[in-house]
Amino acid sequence: MADYILAIDQGTTSTRAIVFDHSGSIVSSGQKEHEQIFPRAGWVEHDPEEIWVNTREVVGLALTRANLTHNDIAAVGITNQRETAVVWDRKTGKPVYNAIVWQDTRTQKIADDLAALGGGNDRYKERVGLPLATYFSGPKIRWILDNVEGAREAAERGDLAFGNTDSWVVWNMTGGVDGGVHVTDVTNASRTMLMNIDSLTWNEEIAGEMGIPMSMLPEIRSSSEVYGKGRPGGMVPGVPIAGILGDQQAATFGQACFEVGTAKNTYGTGNFMLLNTGTEPVHSKNGLLTTVCYKIGDAPQVYALEGAIAVTGSLVQWLRDNLGLIKDAPEIEKLAATVEDNGGAYFVPAFSGLFAPYWRGDARGVLAGLTRYVNKGHIARAALEATAFQTREVLDAMNADSGVDLTELKVDGGMVQNELLMQFQADILGVPVVRPKVAETTALGAAYAAGIAVGFWQGEQDVIDNWAEDKRWTPDMDEEHRARTYRNWKKAVTKTFDWVDEDVH
């Protein structure tokens, strides 16, 4: 068997390809950012064709840098930004509209109209594990069909296909208009608001209420099986495409969270904490999502509770790109370190409303507690602290839902290199924070899923054996100080509510 696994990580801001060896170590990688398109306030789009071009390019980079060819690759795993909806024409292979990104809030009215049919935001929650929110893919498909000329007619004819970016990449990789495979995995399907959380099948009644023809939807498959092979003339011709996991589930898999009660938190564009709840779905009473964590081939699916936070790393990006407060992202730590604390300032980045545990589409960002004393160092610190505070809120909800207090938190993603943030995270949680040796756990999880499908790895035990701790931060804040700062944060959050009125679009 070939010696390596290739993972494609199609993320919110960039696409990466990473080659892993048998020990789960990174051999080489390629990465390319794609454009973030903001046509109006609250709208966020990506160009699916740019993403596909970048995917081919980064795969070429990763292979070339390691002096490898497709013959050296045993399988390809794919992980992706979830809930970002692509609708394309099966005959031409062209998207009918830009991908509508998970952060986009344009579908609020669609969500409100569905809620008004009865049951409010929890109308579908028992069946799909999710509240009605702009976050999920279903309402985005409806928006495209309602607003793109000719789209609904084409969909009714069976000409249009939908998928999150995993489906778009796999379809193109396996041939596109020339025999491309139209599939998704259970983890991505569980983020559409269209999949029955217990039977892992599409819910025709909900699709009907949203006005989505069933013919558009991909076939739901497990997270670890051979879906198809790389197209002739592509970068990986004949290589099995054998793993698909939504990015947060992939990170959970890469962090070896296979025991019930184990959890990880990924610090990326947003933050996502997942807690393994075993083979039975747990319905949250505290604003969390019930989601499929993974399903390996024919084995029973494993579920998770998830706390999704919309804006964490993208707040640092916003300070850089919109305000020019810093020149590059790592500079935020130096700037924050110029002050002792936040100076009384609290930054609640509700740019896309608030996700877990509030689910308030009417919220917008606030910078609260400002005085003449506050300088740019305090604002930088408040921005980093916002990530830690939001994580604490999710952890509190998780502890309440599961009835078990988490004893440590495994972390990964770009922001975990920020020492100041990680120490503050441990301080505000009151539990140790642990970073693994391979911080690219999202791509690694997808690699493991693909490798297990083709026998490159035997199963979960290989993942556990490969996992290794890199650094641990322990709490160093007294309880009184922790309670006071958290209380002020909670107060700041309330200032974001009810900002968007009905006549504001």
Short mmCIF file of C-alpha atoms in Angstrom, two decimals:
data_model
loop_
_atom_site.label_atom_id
_atom_site.label_comp_id
_atom_site.label_asym_id
_atom_site.label_seq_id
_atom_site.Cartn_x
_atom_site.Cartn_y
_atom_site.Cartn_z
CA MET A 1 0.00 0.00 0.00
CA ALA A 2 1.07 3.59 -0.66
CA ASP A 3 2.76 5.31 2.29
CA TYR A 4 0.68 8.48 2.70
CA ILE A 5 -2.83 9.88 3.11
CA LEU A 6 -3.87 13.23 1.61
CA ALA A 7 -6.36 15.43 3.44
CA ILE A 8 -8.14 18.37 1.84
CA ASP A 9 -9.37 20.92 4.37
CA GLN A 10 -11.80 23.22 2.58
CA GLY A 11 -12.18 25.93 5.23
CA THR A 12 -13.98 29.24 5.58
CA THR A 13 -11.03 31.46 4.70
CA SER A 14 -8.72 29.08 2.83
CA THR A 15 -8.29 25.63 1.33
CA ARG A 16 -5.44 23.42 2.50
CA ALA A 17 -4.02 20.11 1.38
CA ILE A 18 -1.89 18.19 3.88
CA VAL A 19 0.00 14.94 3.39
CA PHE A 20 0.20 12.73 6.50
CA ASP A 21 2.34 9.68 7.16
CA HIS A 22 1.42 6.57 9.16
CA SER A 23 2.29 8.19 12.50
CA GLY A 24 -0.17 11.03 11.82
CA SER A 25 2.67 13.52 11.29
CA ILE A 26 2.55 16.26 8.65
CA VAL A 27 4.84 15.56 5.67
CA SER A 28 3.95 18.58 3.52
CA SER A 29 1.14 21.04 2.88
CA GLY A 30 -0.21 23.69 0.53
CA GLN A 31 -2.63 26.47 1.40
CA LYS A 32 -4.45 29.21 -0.48
CA GLU A 33 -6.95 31.82 0.76
CA HIS A 34 -10.09 32.61 -1.19
CA GLU A 35 -12.03 35.85 -1.40
CA GLN A 36 -14.57 36.75 1.28
CA ILE A 37 -17.47 38.41 -0.54
CA PHE A 38 -19.74 40.79 1.41
CA PRO A 39 -22.43 42.10 -1.01
CA ARG A 40 -24.47 43.68 1.84
CA ALA A 41 -24.42 43.91 5.62
CA GLY A 42 -24.94 40.42 7.02
CA TRP A 43 -24.33 38.69 3.66
CA VAL A 44 -21.25 36.46 3.30
CA GLU A 45 -20.43 34.56 0.11
CA HIS A 46 -17.67 32.51 -1.51
CA ASP A 47 -17.07 31.73 -5.18
CA PRO A 48 -17.33 27.90 -5.50
CA GLU A 49 -15.33 27.92 -8.74
CA GLU A 50 -12.47 29.77 -7.02
CA ILE A 51 -12.58 27.15 -4.25
CA TRP A 52 -12.34 24.32 -6.80
CA VAL A 53 -9.41 25.98 -8.61
CA ASN A 54 -7.65 26.50 -5.25
CA THR A 55 -8.29 22.88 -4.24
CA ARG A 56 -6.46 21.59 -7.31
CA GLU A 57 -3.63 24.05 -6.76
CA VAL A 58 -3.02 23.21 -3.08
CA VAL A 59 -3.10 19.47 -3.78
CA GLY A 60 -0.42 20.06 -6.43
CA LEU A 61 1.61 22.13 -3.96
CA ALA A 62 1.43 19.53 -1.18
CA LEU A 63 2.46 16.67 -3.48
CA THR A 64 5.24 18.66 -5.16
CA ARG A 65 6.74 19.90 -1.88
CA ALA A 66 7.09 16.32 -0.65
CA ASN A 67 8.30 15.11 -4.07
CA LEU A 68 5.31 12.73 -4.27
CA THR A 69 2.83 11.71 -6.96
CA HIS A 70 -0.68 10.24 -6.78
CA ASN A 71 0.93 6.78 -6.69
CA ASP A 72 2.21 7.53 -3.18
CA ILE A 73 -1.29 8.36 -1.84
CA ALA A 74 -3.40 5.53 -0.39
CA ALA A 75 -6.59 7.60 -0.01
CA VAL A 76 -7.97 11.14 0.14
CA GLY A 77 -10.00 12.50 3.05
CA ILE A 78 -12.06 15.67 2.85
CA THR A 79 -13.10 18.04 5.61
CA ASN A 80 -14.99 21.25 5.05
CA GLN A 81 -16.69 24.37 6.30
CA ARG A 82 -20.15 23.09 7.19
CA GLU A 83 -23.51 24.76 6.41
CA THR A 84 -22.01 26.74 3.50
CA ALA A 85 -24.45 25.97 0.69
CA VAL A 86 -23.50 25.45 -2.95
CA VAL A 87 -26.17 24.94 -5.63
CA TRP A 88 -24.93 23.98 -9.08
CA ASP A 89 -26.19 22.78 -12.46
CA ARG A 90 -25.50 19.08 -13.02
CA LYS A 91 -25.29 19.55 -16.82
CA THR A 92 -22.90 22.50 -16.98
CA GLY A 93 -21.09 22.01 -13.66
CA LYS A 94 -21.55 25.73 -12.97
CA PRO A 95 -22.86 27.11 -9.67
CA VAL A 96 -26.12 29.04 -10.13
CA TYR A 97 -25.07 31.50 -7.42
CA ASN A 98 -22.15 32.07 -5.06
CA ALA A 99 -21.89 29.75 -2.05
CA ILE A 100 -23.86 31.25 0.86
CA VAL A 101 -21.56 30.97 3.88
CA TRP A 102 -22.55 29.66 7.32
CA GLN A 103 -22.04 33.16 8.81
CA ASP A 104 -24.61 34.71 6.44
CA THR A 105 -27.79 36.13 8.03
CA ARG A 106 -29.97 36.87 4.95
CA THR A 107 -32.27 33.89 5.64
CA GLN A 108 -33.64 35.30 8.91
CA LYS A 109 -37.07 35.99 7.35
CA ILE A 110 -37.26 32.45 5.94
CA ALA A 111 -36.45 31.08 9.41
CA ASP A 112 -39.06 33.38 11.00
CA ASP A 113 -41.73 32.33 8.48
CA LEU A 114 -41.05 28.64 9.15
CA ALA A 115 -41.14 29.26 12.92
CA ALA A 116 -44.52 30.96 12.49
CA LEU A 117 -45.98 27.71 11.11
CA GLY A 118 -45.96 26.48 14.72
CA GLY A 119 -43.39 25.48 17.29
CA GLY A 120 -41.26 28.61 16.98
CA ASN A 121 -37.50 28.16 16.61
CA ASP A 122 -37.81 24.59 17.92
CA ARG A 123 -40.21 23.54 15.13
CA TYR A 124 -37.82 20.88 13.76
CA LYS A 125 -35.49 20.43 16.75
CA GLU A 126 -36.82 17.06 17.91
CA ARG A 127 -36.39 15.63 14.41
CA VAL A 128 -33.12 17.22 13.26
CA GLY A 129 -31.38 18.28 16.51
CA LEU A 130 -31.15 21.94 15.43
CA PRO A 131 -33.08 25.14 16.11
CA LEU A 132 -34.35 27.27 13.23
CA ALA A 133 -31.49 29.66 12.50
CA THR A 134 -29.75 31.39 9.59
CA TYR A 135 -26.69 29.23 10.35
CA PHE A 136 -27.89 26.03 8.65
CA SER A 137 -27.95 25.07 4.96
CA GLY A 138 -31.65 24.38 4.34
CA PRO A 139 -32.93 27.99 4.37
CA LYS A 140 -29.95 29.01 2.19
CA ILE A 141 -31.08 26.57 -0.55
CA ARG A 142 -34.58 28.06 -0.30
CA TRP A 143 -33.16 31.59 -0.68
CA ILE A 144 -31.26 30.62 -3.85
CA LEU A 145 -34.33 28.96 -5.38
CA ASP A 146 -36.49 31.98 -4.53
CA ASN A 147 -34.05 34.67 -5.69
CA VAL A 148 -31.99 33.36 -8.61
CA GLU A 149 -33.81 33.62 -11.93
CA GLY A 150 -34.74 30.22 -13.36
CA ALA A 151 -33.29 28.33 -10.38
CA ARG A 152 -36.59 26.94 -9.06
CA GLU A 153 -37.66 25.72 -12.53
CA ALA A 154 -34.26 24.06 -13.06
CA ALA A 155 -34.50 22.44 -9.61
CA GLU A 156 -37.99 21.10 -10.36
CA ARG A 157 -36.61 19.57 -13.60
CA GLY A 158 -33.93 17.78 -11.55
CA ASP A 159 -31.08 19.78 -13.10
CA LEU A 160 -29.73 21.33 -9.88
CA ALA A 161 -27.62 19.74 -7.16
CA PHE A 162 -27.02 21.01 -3.63
CA GLY A 163 -24.21 20.29 -1.24
CA ASN A 164 -22.07 21.80 1.46
CA THR A 165 -18.54 22.36 0.13
CA ASP A 166 -17.65 18.69 0.77
CA SER A 167 -20.18 17.59 -1.88
CA TRP A 168 -18.99 20.24 -4.33
CA VAL A 169 -15.33 19.18 -3.99
CA VAL A 170 -16.07 15.42 -4.15
CA TRP A 171 -18.36 15.84 -7.19
CA ASN A 172 -15.65 17.74 -9.05
CA MET A 173 -12.82 15.44 -7.91
CA THR A 174 -14.67 12.33 -9.11
CA GLY A 175 -15.46 13.72 -12.58
CA GLY A 176 -17.96 16.58 -12.28
CA VAL A 177 -20.32 16.59 -15.31
CA ASP A 178 -18.54 13.41 -16.45
CA GLY A 179 -19.79 10.98 -13.80
CA GLY A 180 -19.11 13.00 -10.63
CA VAL A 181 -20.38 11.33 -7.43
CA HIS A 182 -23.05 13.38 -5.59
CA VAL A 183 -22.68 12.40 -1.92
CA THR A 184 -22.28 13.86 1.53
CA ASP A 185 -21.55 12.27 4.89
CA VAL A 186 -23.76 12.05 7.98
CA THR A 187 -21.93 14.87 9.78
CA ASN A 188 -22.51 17.38 6.98
CA ALA A 189 -26.07 16.18 6.39
CA SER A 190 -26.79 16.74 10.08
CA ARG A 191 -26.07 20.48 9.56
CA THR A 192 -28.65 21.09 6.83
CA MET A 193 -31.78 21.04 9.08
CA LEU A 194 -33.11 18.45 6.59
CA MET A 195 -31.80 15.14 8.05
CA ASN A 196 -33.59 12.98 10.61
CA ILE A 197 -31.11 12.85 13.49
CA ASP A 198 -32.07 9.27 14.47
CA SER A 199 -32.44 7.46 11.11
CA LEU A 200 -29.84 9.54 9.18
CA THR A 201 -32.25 9.98 6.25
CA TRP A 202 -33.59 13.09 4.52
CA ASN A 203 -36.88 14.37 5.95
CA GLU A 204 -39.25 14.84 3.00
CA GLU A 205 -41.79 16.80 5.04
CA ILE A 206 -39.27 19.44 6.15
CA ALA A 207 -37.79 19.67 2.65
CA GLY A 208 -41.34 20.20 1.38
CA GLU A 209 -42.00 23.01 3.88
CA MET A 210 -38.75 24.69 2.81
CA GLY A 211 -39.66 24.26 -0.87
CA ILE A 212 -36.60 22.12 -1.66
CA PRO A 213 -36.97 19.32 -4.25
CA MET A 214 -35.57 16.02 -2.93
CA SER A 215 -33.74 15.50 -6.25
CA MET A 216 -31.28 18.28 -5.28
CA LEU A 217 -30.01 16.48 -2.18
CA PRO A 218 -26.86 14.32 -2.16
CA GLU A 219 -26.84 10.70 -1.06
CA ILE A 220 -26.04 10.41 2.67
CA ARG A 221 -23.11 8.07 3.39
CA SER A 222 -20.91 7.23 6.38
CA SER A 223 -17.84 9.33 7.24
CA SER A 224 -15.40 6.55 6.33
CA GLU A 225 -15.92 4.54 3.13
CA VAL A 226 -14.85 4.71 -0.50
CA TYR A 227 -17.23 7.14 -2.28
CA GLY A 228 -15.42 7.15 -5.62
CA LYS A 229 -12.01 7.63 -7.20
CA GLY A 230 -10.08 10.64 -8.43
CA ARG A 231 -10.95 11.53 -12.04
CA PRO A 232 -8.59 10.69 -14.92
CA GLY A 233 -6.50 13.78 -15.66
CA GLY A 234 -6.93 15.12 -12.12
CA MET A 235 -4.25 15.51 -9.44
CA VAL A 236 -5.07 12.13 -7.83
CA PRO A 237 -6.36 9.89 -10.68
CA GLY A 238 -7.69 6.54 -9.46
CA VAL A 239 -7.00 7.31 -5.78
CA PRO A 240 -9.96 6.41 -3.50
CA ILE A 241 -11.84 9.38 -2.02
CA ALA A 242 -12.62 7.62 1.24
CA GLY A 243 -13.35 10.02 4.11
CA ILE A 244 -15.67 12.99 4.64
CA LEU A 245 -16.17 14.80 7.94
CA GLY A 246 -17.46 18.31 8.60
CA ASP A 247 -14.56 20.36 9.98
CA GLN A 248 -15.58 20.31 13.66
CA GLN A 249 -16.37 16.61 13.67
CA ALA A 250 -13.05 15.99 11.90
CA ALA A 251 -11.21 17.86 14.66
CA THR A 252 -13.07 15.81 17.30
CA PHE A 253 -11.96 12.64 15.50
CA GLY A 254 -8.38 13.91 15.13
CA GLN A 255 -8.31 14.72 18.87
CA ALA A 256 -9.25 11.09 19.63
CA CYS A 257 -12.44 12.07 21.50
CA PHE A 258 -13.90 8.57 21.23
CA GLU A 259 -14.97 8.12 24.86
CA VAL A 260 -18.35 9.40 26.00
CA GLY A 261 -17.74 12.68 27.87
CA THR A 262 -14.55 13.68 26.03
CA ALA A 263 -14.58 17.10 24.38
CA LYS A 264 -12.52 19.39 22.17
CA ASN A 265 -12.70 23.06 21.24
CA THR A 266 -11.51 24.34 17.85
CA TYR A 267 -10.39 27.98 17.60
CA GLY A 268 -10.84 29.01 13.98
CA THR A 269 -12.94 31.61 12.17
CA GLY A 270 -15.49 30.76 14.85
CA ASN A 271 -15.21 28.44 17.85
CA PHE A 272 -16.78 25.01 18.04
CA MET A 273 -16.86 22.77 21.09
CA LEU A 274 -18.03 19.17 20.70
CA LEU A 275 -18.75 16.67 23.47
CA ASN A 276 -19.03 12.96 22.58
CA THR A 277 -22.39 11.68 23.89
CA GLY A 278 -22.22 8.12 22.50
CA THR A 279 -24.61 6.22 20.21
CA GLU A 280 -27.81 7.92 21.43
CA PRO A 281 -28.61 11.55 20.53
CA VAL A 282 -28.89 13.88 23.54
CA HIS A 283 -31.36 16.74 23.05
CA SER A 284 -30.07 19.95 24.59
CA LYS A 285 -32.07 22.05 27.03
CA ASN A 286 -29.38 24.73 27.15
CA GLY A 287 -28.97 26.08 23.62
CA LEU A 288 -26.58 23.47 22.21
CA LEU A 289 -26.93 21.53 18.96
CA THR A 290 -27.41 17.78 18.64
CA THR A 291 -25.20 16.62 15.81
CA VAL A 292 -23.69 13.45 14.37
CA CYS A 293 -20.06 13.22 15.52
CA TYR A 294 -18.94 10.48 13.10
CA LYS A 295 -19.91 7.14 11.59
CA ILE A 296 -17.19 4.69 10.57
CA GLY A 297 -18.47 2.45 7.76
CA ASP A 298 -21.19 0.10 9.00
CA ALA A 299 -20.53 0.78 12.69
CA PRO A 300 -23.26 2.64 14.62
CA GLN A 301 -23.14 6.43 14.41
CA VAL A 302 -21.77 8.40 17.37
CA TYR A 303 -23.43 11.66 18.42
CA ALA A 304 -22.18 14.88 19.98
CA LEU A 305 -23.49 17.99 21.66
CA GLU A 306 -22.04 21.08 20.03
CA GLY A 307 -21.66 24.68 21.06
CA ALA A 308 -21.13 26.85 17.98
CA ILE A 309 -19.73 30.39 18.30
CA ALA A 310 -19.86 32.49 15.15
CA VAL A 311 -17.02 34.98 15.65
CA THR A 312 -13.64 34.36 17.33
CA GLY A 313 -10.66 34.26 14.93
CA SER A 314 -12.64 36.39 12.46
CA LEU A 315 -12.75 39.14 15.11
CA VAL A 316 -8.94 39.33 14.96
CA GLN A 317 -9.25 39.38 11.15
CA TRP A 318 -11.78 42.25 11.46
CA LEU A 319 -9.43 44.27 13.70
CA ARG A 320 -6.73 43.76 11.06
CA ASP A 321 -8.71 44.29 7.84
CA ASN A 322 -11.53 46.67 8.81
CA LEU A 323 -9.89 48.79 11.52
CA GLY A 324 -6.18 48.43 10.69
CA LEU A 325 -5.45 48.02 14.41
CA ILE A 326 -2.85 45.33 13.64
CA LYS A 327 -0.91 44.40 10.50
CA ASP A 328 -1.07 40.63 10.91
CA ALA A 329 -3.00 38.26 13.16
CA PRO A 330 -0.12 37.18 15.50
CA GLU A 331 0.42 40.87 16.37
CA ILE A 332 -2.78 40.83 18.46
CA GLU A 333 -0.99 38.95 21.25
CA LYS A 334 1.84 41.51 21.47
CA LEU A 335 -0.65 44.38 21.53
CA ALA A 336 -2.81 42.69 24.18
CA ALA A 337 0.29 42.03 26.30
CA THR A 338 1.00 45.79 26.56
CA VAL A 339 -1.75 46.04 29.22
CA GLU A 340 -2.42 44.18 32.47
CA ASP A 341 -6.11 43.53 31.84
CA ASN A 342 -9.02 44.65 29.65
CA GLY A 343 -9.32 48.05 31.37
CA GLY A 344 -13.04 47.41 31.92
CA ALA A 345 -13.77 46.95 28.18
CA TYR A 346 -15.76 43.98 26.89
CA PHE A 347 -16.11 43.14 23.19
CA VAL A 348 -19.12 41.00 22.20
CA PRO A 349 -18.65 40.22 18.47
CA ALA A 350 -22.25 39.40 17.53
CA PHE A 351 -21.53 40.26 13.88
CA SER A 352 -23.79 37.41 12.66
CA GLY A 353 -26.13 37.49 15.63
CA LEU A 354 -25.35 35.24 18.60
CA PHE A 355 -25.04 31.47 18.20
CA ALA A 356 -24.84 29.08 21.19
CA PRO A 357 -26.23 29.22 23.75
CA TYR A 358 -28.45 32.22 22.85
CA TRP A 359 -29.49 31.81 19.19
CA ARG A 360 -30.35 35.48 18.77
CA GLY A 361 -30.43 36.54 15.12
CA ASP A 362 -31.39 40.07 16.26
CA ALA A 363 -28.11 40.65 18.11
CA ARG A 364 -25.24 42.77 16.78
CA GLY A 365 -21.73 43.46 18.07
CA VAL A 366 -20.96 45.83 20.95
CA LEU A 367 -17.87 47.21 22.65
CA ALA A 368 -19.04 47.92 26.20
CA GLY A 369 -17.53 49.50 29.32
CA LEU A 370 -15.50 52.15 27.46
CA THR A 371 -13.83 54.99 29.36
CA ARG A 372 -11.10 57.49 28.44
CA TYR A 373 -8.66 55.09 30.10
CA VAL A 374 -9.17 52.38 27.44
CA ASN A 375 -6.52 52.19 24.71
CA LYS A 376 -5.90 49.92 21.72
CA GLY A 377 -4.09 47.39 23.93
CA HIS A 378 -7.26 47.00 26.03
CA ILE A 379 -9.36 46.56 22.89
CA ALA A 380 -6.96 43.88 21.60
CA ARG A 381 -7.17 42.12 24.94
CA ALA A 382 -10.96 42.41 25.06
CA ALA A 383 -11.11 40.83 21.59
CA LEU A 384 -9.05 37.82 22.72
CA GLU A 385 -10.98 37.53 25.98
CA ALA A 386 -14.25 37.46 23.99
CA THR A 387 -13.17 34.09 22.58
CA ALA A 388 -12.53 32.70 26.06
CA PHE A 389 -15.74 34.10 27.56
CA GLN A 390 -17.89 32.68 24.76
CA THR A 391 -16.20 29.30 25.26
CA ARG A 392 -17.03 29.45 28.99
CA GLU A 393 -20.71 30.03 28.17
CA VAL A 394 -20.73 26.96 25.92
CA LEU A 395 -18.90 24.85 28.52
CA ASP A 396 -21.44 25.83 31.19
CA ALA A 397 -24.27 24.73 28.86
CA MET A 398 -22.46 21.46 28.13
CA ASN A 399 -21.96 20.68 31.81
CA ALA A 400 -25.66 21.38 32.44
CA ASP A 401 -26.85 19.18 29.53
CA SER A 402 -24.52 16.26 30.15
CA GLY A 403 -24.67 16.35 33.95
CA VAL A 404 -20.91 15.76 34.00
CA ASP A 405 -18.41 18.56 34.61
CA LEU A 406 -15.58 18.58 32.10
CA THR A 407 -12.21 18.10 33.82
CA GLU A 408 -9.97 19.37 30.99
CA LEU A 409 -10.41 20.82 27.52
CA LYS A 410 -8.51 19.63 24.42
CA VAL A 411 -7.95 22.56 22.05
CA ASP A 412 -6.86 22.99 18.44
CA GLY A 413 -7.01 25.46 15.56
CA GLY A 414 -5.04 28.55 14.59
CA MET A 415 -5.58 30.59 17.77
CA VAL A 416 -4.13 27.95 20.13
CA GLN A 417 -0.65 29.29 19.34
CA ASN A 418 -1.69 32.42 21.29
CA GLU A 419 -0.25 31.84 24.78
CA LEU A 420 -2.03 34.80 26.36
CA LEU A 421 -5.40 33.58 25.12
CA MET A 422 -4.81 29.98 26.19
CA GLN A 423 -3.80 31.03 29.71
CA PHE A 424 -6.86 33.29 30.01
CA GLN A 425 -9.00 30.42 28.69
CA ALA A 426 -7.79 28.12 31.47
CA ASP A 427 -8.27 30.94 34.01
CA ILE A 428 -11.87 31.70 33.03
CA LEU A 429 -12.85 28.01 32.74
CA GLY A 430 -11.12 26.91 35.94
CA VAL A 431 -9.90 23.70 34.22
CA PRO A 432 -6.67 22.83 32.37
CA VAL A 433 -6.44 23.50 28.62
CA VAL A 434 -4.44 20.97 26.58
CA ARG A 435 -2.91 21.43 23.12
CA PRO A 436 -1.85 18.37 21.04
CA LYS A 437 1.45 18.02 19.17
CA VAL A 438 -0.33 18.08 15.79
CA ALA A 439 -2.52 21.18 15.97
CA GLU A 440 -3.93 20.53 12.45
CA THR A 441 -6.45 18.11 13.93
CA THR A 442 -9.19 18.99 11.41
CA ALA A 443 -7.22 17.76 8.41
CA LEU A 444 -5.82 14.92 10.51
CA GLY A 445 -9.34 13.70 11.39
CA ALA A 446 -10.29 13.58 7.71
CA ALA A 447 -7.05 11.71 6.95
CA TYR A 448 -7.83 9.14 9.65
CA ALA A 449 -11.38 8.61 8.33
CA ALA A 450 -10.04 7.99 4.81
CA GLY A 451 -7.13 5.84 6.02
CA ILE A 452 -9.38 3.63 8.16
CA ALA A 453 -11.68 3.05 5.15
CA VAL A 454 -8.84 1.60 3.04
CA GLY A 455 -7.00 -0.27 5.84
CA PHE A 456 -4.10 2.22 6.11
CA TRP A 457 -5.04 2.49 9.80
CA GLN A 458 -6.94 -0.23 11.65
CA GLY A 459 -9.34 1.97 13.55
CA GLU A 460 -9.79 4.36 16.47
CA GLN A 461 -7.03 2.77 18.55
CA ASP A 462 -4.42 3.89 16.00
CA VAL A 463 -5.72 7.45 16.37
CA ILE A 464 -5.47 7.24 20.16
CA ASP A 465 -1.93 5.81 19.95
CA ASN A 466 -0.81 8.64 17.62
CA TRP A 467 -2.23 11.46 19.79
CA ALA A 468 0.35 13.27 21.94
CA GLU A 469 0.20 16.27 24.30
CA ASP A 470 2.26 19.34 23.41
CA LYS A 471 1.40 21.89 26.11
CA ARG A 472 -0.94 22.32 29.08
CA TRP A 473 -2.17 25.55 30.69
CA THR A 474 -3.50 25.40 34.24
CA PRO A 475 -5.82 27.98 35.87
CA ASP A 476 -4.10 30.79 37.76
CA MET A 477 -6.96 33.16 38.68
CA ASP A 478 -8.74 33.41 42.02
CA GLU A 479 -12.43 32.52 42.10
CA GLU A 480 -13.59 36.01 43.09
CA HIS A 481 -11.80 37.65 40.12
CA ARG A 482 -13.11 34.94 37.75
CA ALA A 483 -16.71 35.44 38.91
CA ARG A 484 -16.50 39.24 38.64
CA THR A 485 -15.09 39.37 35.09
CA TYR A 486 -17.54 36.71 33.90
CA ARG A 487 -20.45 38.62 35.44
CA ASN A 488 -19.42 41.75 33.52
CA TRP A 489 -19.15 39.73 30.32
CA LYS A 490 -22.70 38.43 30.78
CA LYS A 491 -23.87 42.00 31.29
CA ALA A 492 -22.15 43.09 28.05
CA VAL A 493 -23.86 40.26 26.13
CA THR A 494 -27.31 41.59 27.09
CA LYS A 495 -26.45 44.88 25.39
CA THR A 496 -26.35 43.13 21.98
CA PHE A 497 -29.98 41.90 22.11
CA ASP A 498 -32.88 43.34 20.08
CA TRP A 499 -30.65 45.45 17.84
CA VAL A 500 -32.14 44.46 14.47
CA ASP A 501 -35.72 45.71 14.07
CA GLU A 502 -38.28 44.11 11.71
CA ASP A 503 -37.91 46.90 9.14
CA VAL A 504 -34.12 46.43 8.92
CA HIS A 505 -32.80 44.02 6.26
#
